[in-house]
Amino acid sequence: MDQNQRNYYKTNIAALNLTAALVKSEPLEEKEDDVKWPCLETASDKGLSTETSSTTSRGETSNTSNHKRKPFCTIGNSFYIFSALVLFLVGTITIVYTPFNILMNERLKMVRGLPAYEWWKNPPDEVLLRVYLFNVTNSERFENGIDSKLELNEIGPIVFRELLRHSDVRFNDNGTMTYVATRTAVFLPEMTNISLDAKLILPNFAALGMASYLWDASYFTKYGFKLMMDMLDTKMFIKTSINDCLWNLTDPLVQKAKTMMPGLVPEENMGILYQIYNKFTDEVTVFMGPENGRRFFTVDKYHGKPNLGIWEDSKCDSVQGSSEGVTYHQFVSKNDTLKYLRKTMCRVTPLKYKNEVTKSGMTMYKFILPNNVFSHPQTDPSLEDCFHNPKSIPLLSGLSDVSPCYYDFPIAASFPHFLNGDQALLKSISGLKPNEENHGSYLIVEPLTGVPVESRARSQSNLVMHPTSGFSNIDKFSNMSIPMFWAEYNQVGLPWYITTLMYFTVIVLPYTQSIGSILMMIAGLAMIGKSIFDAVFGYKKPLYSYSSLDLLPSIS
């Protein structure tokens, strides 16, 4: 750039600076339609107009006016006050309506989409079914009359996972919910130490059961049945695989009897688990909602009826107030008797409080199946004298008649290995070793939520042999109770996400909700106090305005 161009630019920049100076020095008259800041109150509004100039960091001047903000005027102040009020109100409300109570009430409502409903509808697969069978080790010696006792050897466990699904859910107007519960069993080979193809020697439960069923039949009926057994060369002991014993157990005698006497043999397949899970679909109606807190998830109707339709005594036959064991009512106390419904037991069984236990940092209650639950009323007058089939003879103490649930077939339930039963049950059986730790039943429940955390429900199915006079090759089994199998339903625990939520609800929330509410109230009051202080005393903040001409470079 030559000297002439430099002089030209200097002259123009000097002219611009002169113009800027003239503009600054010329006073501006305020017009009526000038825009004013609605939230600012200037000193000129009070007749005290002043104007000061200050030098900027660039050595130039800028105009400064003293302004005073009007209280509660800006958007920021309004939001600040609104937040303070919200904090104070939330803190106050949560003192009365605590988050713990709100959370517990929401669980009772079983709202679709919320965890309580979704985890119930598709529960975690945490229930294991362990099946134990009994292999007869002296079948020939017993059949030949050499041994007077059956020698049994326990085989197992054969482990399955029980899958539970709920479908066709309907919410009724009377505060109940109806659903269909479907259970299936899936074999777990990785947890089973024996092959399903392994062979067992078992009593021929089909032949023995039919003979026991006909114990009081006429001579001609018994004779006809004996001829049929002789014609088919029916053996009193059979050799079969574990898989067939569980899922596909049959006999030519059963097939023939079903053809000739379908009322006596409604099913050809006598497989143990087949009989349990073939039709393990139940329609259940339970109570729900905050108005049914103490009755939450207790049964109102089972297959549309308030009873099983099995026992003559309405009290023993009733299912109302029981639970399928998925969950229990909230705020369980030590004085409560929890009622457990399992249709394979053909009755509702009580669970009594035993002691406190600690799991996952939470105090829980342990309930047990009482030792006398299968006892005979004659040995314990406190028991109900109604769980017996009028078509059969009275059973020994320690046995509970379940024949009405199995086509009147002479089957009885007991504790495994006849635990707590009459010693006469062991008179003709050897190889059983009952003990409470391995054969008792219990439930561990978190008392505030009623959520079961761990459980072991154990029971044994037995073939009851009535007097079998008239059957020469069967009379050795007369008056025996022969163990068929025993099973354990084991809830092994809860998934981590359910345990975490339960810990937060039971431990964290009750101890922190009051502190949180008080802190919110204090914070809200402090913010409101600060706003009132600012409104009373106000504060000043200088506002600066700059002309774009101040940004022009100076010419040295």
CSV table of N, CA, C and O in Angstrom, one decimal, residues 57-98:
chain,number,residue,atom,x,y,z
A,57,SER,N,-11.9,-1.3,28.5
A,57,SER,CA,-10.5,-1.8,28.5
A,57,SER,C,-9.8,-1.5,27.3
A,57,SER,O,-8.6,-1.6,27.2
A,58,ARG,N,-10.5,-1.0,26.3
A,58,ARG,CA,-9.9,-0.6,25.0
A,58,ARG,C,-9.5,0.8,25.0
A,58,ARG,O,-9.1,1.4,24.0
A,59,GLY,N,-9.8,1.5,26.1
A,59,GLY,CA,-9.5,2.9,26.2
A,59,GLY,C,-10.6,3.8,25.7
A,59,GLY,O,-10.4,5.0,25.6
A,60,GLU,N,-11.8,3.2,25.3
A,60,GLU,CA,-12.9,4.0,24.8
A,60,GLU,C,-13.9,4.2,26.0
A,60,GLU,O,-13.8,3.7,27.0
A,61,THR,N,-14.9,4.9,25.7
A,61,THR,CA,-15.9,5.2,26.7
A,61,THR,C,-17.2,4.5,26.4
A,61,THR,O,-17.5,4.1,25.3
A,62,SER,N,-18.0,4.2,27.5
A,62,SER,CA,-19.3,3.6,27.3
A,62,SER,C,-20.2,4.2,28.3
A,62,SER,O,-19.8,4.7,29.3
A,63,ASN,N,-21.5,4.2,28.0
A,63,ASN,CA,-22.5,4.8,28.8
A,63,ASN,C,-23.0,3.8,29.9
A,63,ASN,O,-23.2,2.6,29.6
A,64,THR,N,-23.2,4.3,31.1
A,64,THR,CA,-23.6,3.4,32.2
A,64,THR,C,-24.8,4.1,32.9
A,64,THR,O,-24.7,5.3,33.2
A,65,SER,N,-25.8,3.4,33.2
A,65,SER,CA,-26.9,3.9,34.0
A,65,SER,C,-27.2,3.0,35.1
A,65,SER,O,-27.1,1.8,35.1
A,66,ASN,N,-27.6,3.6,36.3
A,66,ASN,CA,-28.0,2.8,37.4
A,66,ASN,C,-29.5,2.4,37.3
A,66,ASN,O,-30.3,3.3,37.2
A,67,HIS,N,-29.7,1.1,37.4
A,67,HIS,CA,-31.1,0.6,37.3
A,67,HIS,C,-31.4,-0.3,38.6
A,67,HIS,O,-30.5,-0.9,39.1
A,68,LYS,N,-32.6,-0.3,38.9
A,68,LYS,CA,-33.1,-1.2,40.0
A,68,LYS,C,-34.1,-2.1,39.5
A,68,LYS,O,-35.1,-1.7,38.9
A,69,ARG,N,-33.9,-3.5,39.7
A,69,ARG,CA,-34.9,-4.4,39.2
A,69,ARG,C,-36.1,-4.4,40.1
A,69,ARG,O,-36.0,-4.4,41.3
A,70,LYS,N,-37.3,-4.5,39.4
A,70,LYS,CA,-38.5,-4.7,40.2
A,70,LYS,C,-38.6,-6.1,40.7
A,70,LYS,O,-38.3,-7.0,40.0
A,71,PRO,N,-39.1,-6.3,41.9
A,71,PRO,CA,-39.1,-7.6,42.5
A,71,PRO,C,-40.1,-8.5,41.8
A,71,PRO,O,-41.1,-8.1,41.3
A,72,PHE,N,-39.7,-9.9,41.7
A,72,PHE,CA,-40.5,-11.0,41.2
A,72,PHE,C,-40.9,-10.7,39.7
A,72,PHE,O,-42.0,-11.1,39.2
A,73,CYS,N,-40.0,-9.9,39.0
A,73,CYS,CA,-40.4,-9.5,37.6
A,73,CYS,C,-39.9,-10.4,36.5
A,73,CYS,O,-40.6,-10.7,35.6
A,74,THR,N,-38.6,-10.8,36.7
A,74,THR,CA,-38.0,-11.6,35.6
A,74,THR,C,-38.5,-13.0,35.5
A,74,THR,O,-39.0,-13.5,36.5
A,75,ILE,N,-38.3,-13.7,34.4
A,75,ILE,CA,-38.7,-15.1,34.2
A,75,ILE,C,-37.9,-15.9,35.2
A,75,ILE,O,-38.4,-16.9,35.8
A,76,GLY,N,-36.6,-15.6,35.4
A,76,GLY,CA,-35.7,-16.4,36.3
A,76,GLY,C,-36.3,-16.3,37.7
A,76,GLY,O,-36.3,-17.3,38.4
A,77,ASN,N,-36.7,-15.1,38.1
A,77,ASN,CA,-37.2,-15.0,39.5
A,77,ASN,C,-38.5,-15.8,39.7
A,77,ASN,O,-38.7,-16.4,40.7
A,78,SER,N,-39.4,-15.8,38.7
A,78,SER,CA,-40.6,-16.5,38.7
A,78,SER,C,-40.4,-18.0,38.8
A,78,SER,O,-41.0,-18.7,39.6
A,79,PHE,N,-39.5,-18.5,38.0
A,79,PHE,CA,-39.1,-19.9,38.1
A,79,PHE,C,-38.5,-20.3,39.4
A,79,PHE,O,-38.8,-21.4,40.0
A,80,TYR,N,-37.7,-19.4,39.9
A,80,TYR,CA,-37.1,-19.6,41.2
A,80,TYR,C,-38.1,-19.8,42.3
A,80,TYR,O,-38.1,-20.7,43.2
A,81,ILE,N,-39.1,-18.9,42.3
A,81,ILE,CA,-40.1,-18.9,43.4
A,81,ILE,C,-41.0,-20.1,43.2
A,81,ILE,O,-41.4,-20.8,44.1
A,82,PHE,N,-41.3,-20.5,41.9
A,82,PHE,CA,-42.1,-21.7,41.6
A,82,PHE,C,-41.4,-22.9,42.1
A,82,PHE,O,-42.1,-23.8,42.7
A,83,SER,N,-40.1,-23.0,41.9
A,83,SER,CA,-39.4,-24.2,42.3
A,83,SER,C,-39.4,-24.3,43.8
A,83,SER,O,-39.5,-25.4,44.4
A,84,ALA,N,-39.3,-23.2,44.5
A,84,ALA,CA,-39.3,-23.1,46.0
A,84,ALA,C,-40.6,-23.6,46.5
A,84,ALA,O,-40.7,-24.4,47.5
A,85,LEU,N,-41.7,-23.2,45.9
A,85,LEU,CA,-43.0,-23.6,46.3
A,85,LEU,C,-43.2,-25.1,46.1
A,85,LEU,O,-43.8,-25.8,47.0
A,86,VAL,N,-42.7,-25.6,45.0
A,86,VAL,CA,-42.9,-27.0,44.6
A,86,VAL,C,-42.1,-27.9,45.7
A,86,VAL,O,-42.6,-28.9,46.2
A,87,LEU,N,-40.9,-27.5,46.0
A,87,LEU,CA,-40.1,-28.2,46.9
A,87,LEU,C,-40.8,-28.3,48.3
A,87,LEU,O,-40.9,-29.3,48.9
A,88,PHE,N,-41.3,-27.1,48.7
A,88,PHE,CA,-42.0,-27.1,50.0
A,88,PHE,C,-43.2,-27.9,50.1
A,88,PHE,O,-43.5,-28.7,51.0
A,89,LEU,N,-44.0,-27.9,49.0
A,89,LEU,CA,-45.3,-28.6,48.9
A,89,LEU,C,-45.0,-30.1,48.9
A,89,LEU,O,-45.6,-30.9,49.5
A,90,VAL,N,-44.0,-30.5,48.0
A,90,VAL,CA,-43.7,-32.0,47.9
A,90,VAL,C,-43.2,-32.5,49.3
A,90,VAL,O,-43.5,-33.6,49.7
A,91,GLY,N,-42.3,-31.7,49.9
A,91,GLY,CA,-41.8,-32.1,51.2
A,91,GLY,C,-42.9,-32.3,52.2
A,91,GLY,O,-43.0,-33.2,53.0
A,92,THR,N,-43.9,-31.3,52.2
A,92,THR,CA,-45.0,-31.4,53.1
A,92,THR,C,-45.9,-32.6,52.9
A,92,THR,O,-46.3,-33.3,53.8
A,93,ILE,N,-46.2,-32.8,51.6
A,93,ILE,CA,-47.1,-33.9,51.2
A,93,ILE,C,-46.5,-35.3,51.5
A,93,ILE,O,-47.2,-36.2,52.0
A,94,THR,N,-45.2,-35.4,51.3
A,94,THR,CA,-44.6,-36.7,51.5
A,94,THR,C,-44.4,-37.0,53.0
A,94,THR,O,-44.0,-38.2,53.3
A,95,ILE,N,-44.6,-36.0,53.8
A,95,ILE,CA,-44.6,-36.3,55.3
A,95,ILE,C,-45.9,-37.1,55.6
A,95,ILE,O,-45.9,-38.1,56.4
A,96,VAL,N,-47.0,-36.8,55.0
A,96,VAL,CA,-48.3,-37.4,55.2
A,96,VAL,C,-48.5,-38.7,54.4
A,96,VAL,O,-48.7,-39.8,54.9
A,97,TYR,N,-48.3,-38.5,53.1
A,97,TYR,CA,-48.4,-39.6,52.1
A,97,TYR,C,-46.9,-40.0,51.8
A,97,TYR,O,-46.4,-39.5,50.8
A,98,THR,N,-46.4,-41.0,52.5
A,98,THR,CA,-45.0,-41.3,52.4
A,98,THR,C,-44.8,-42.1,51.1
A,98,THR,O,-45.7,-42.8,50.6
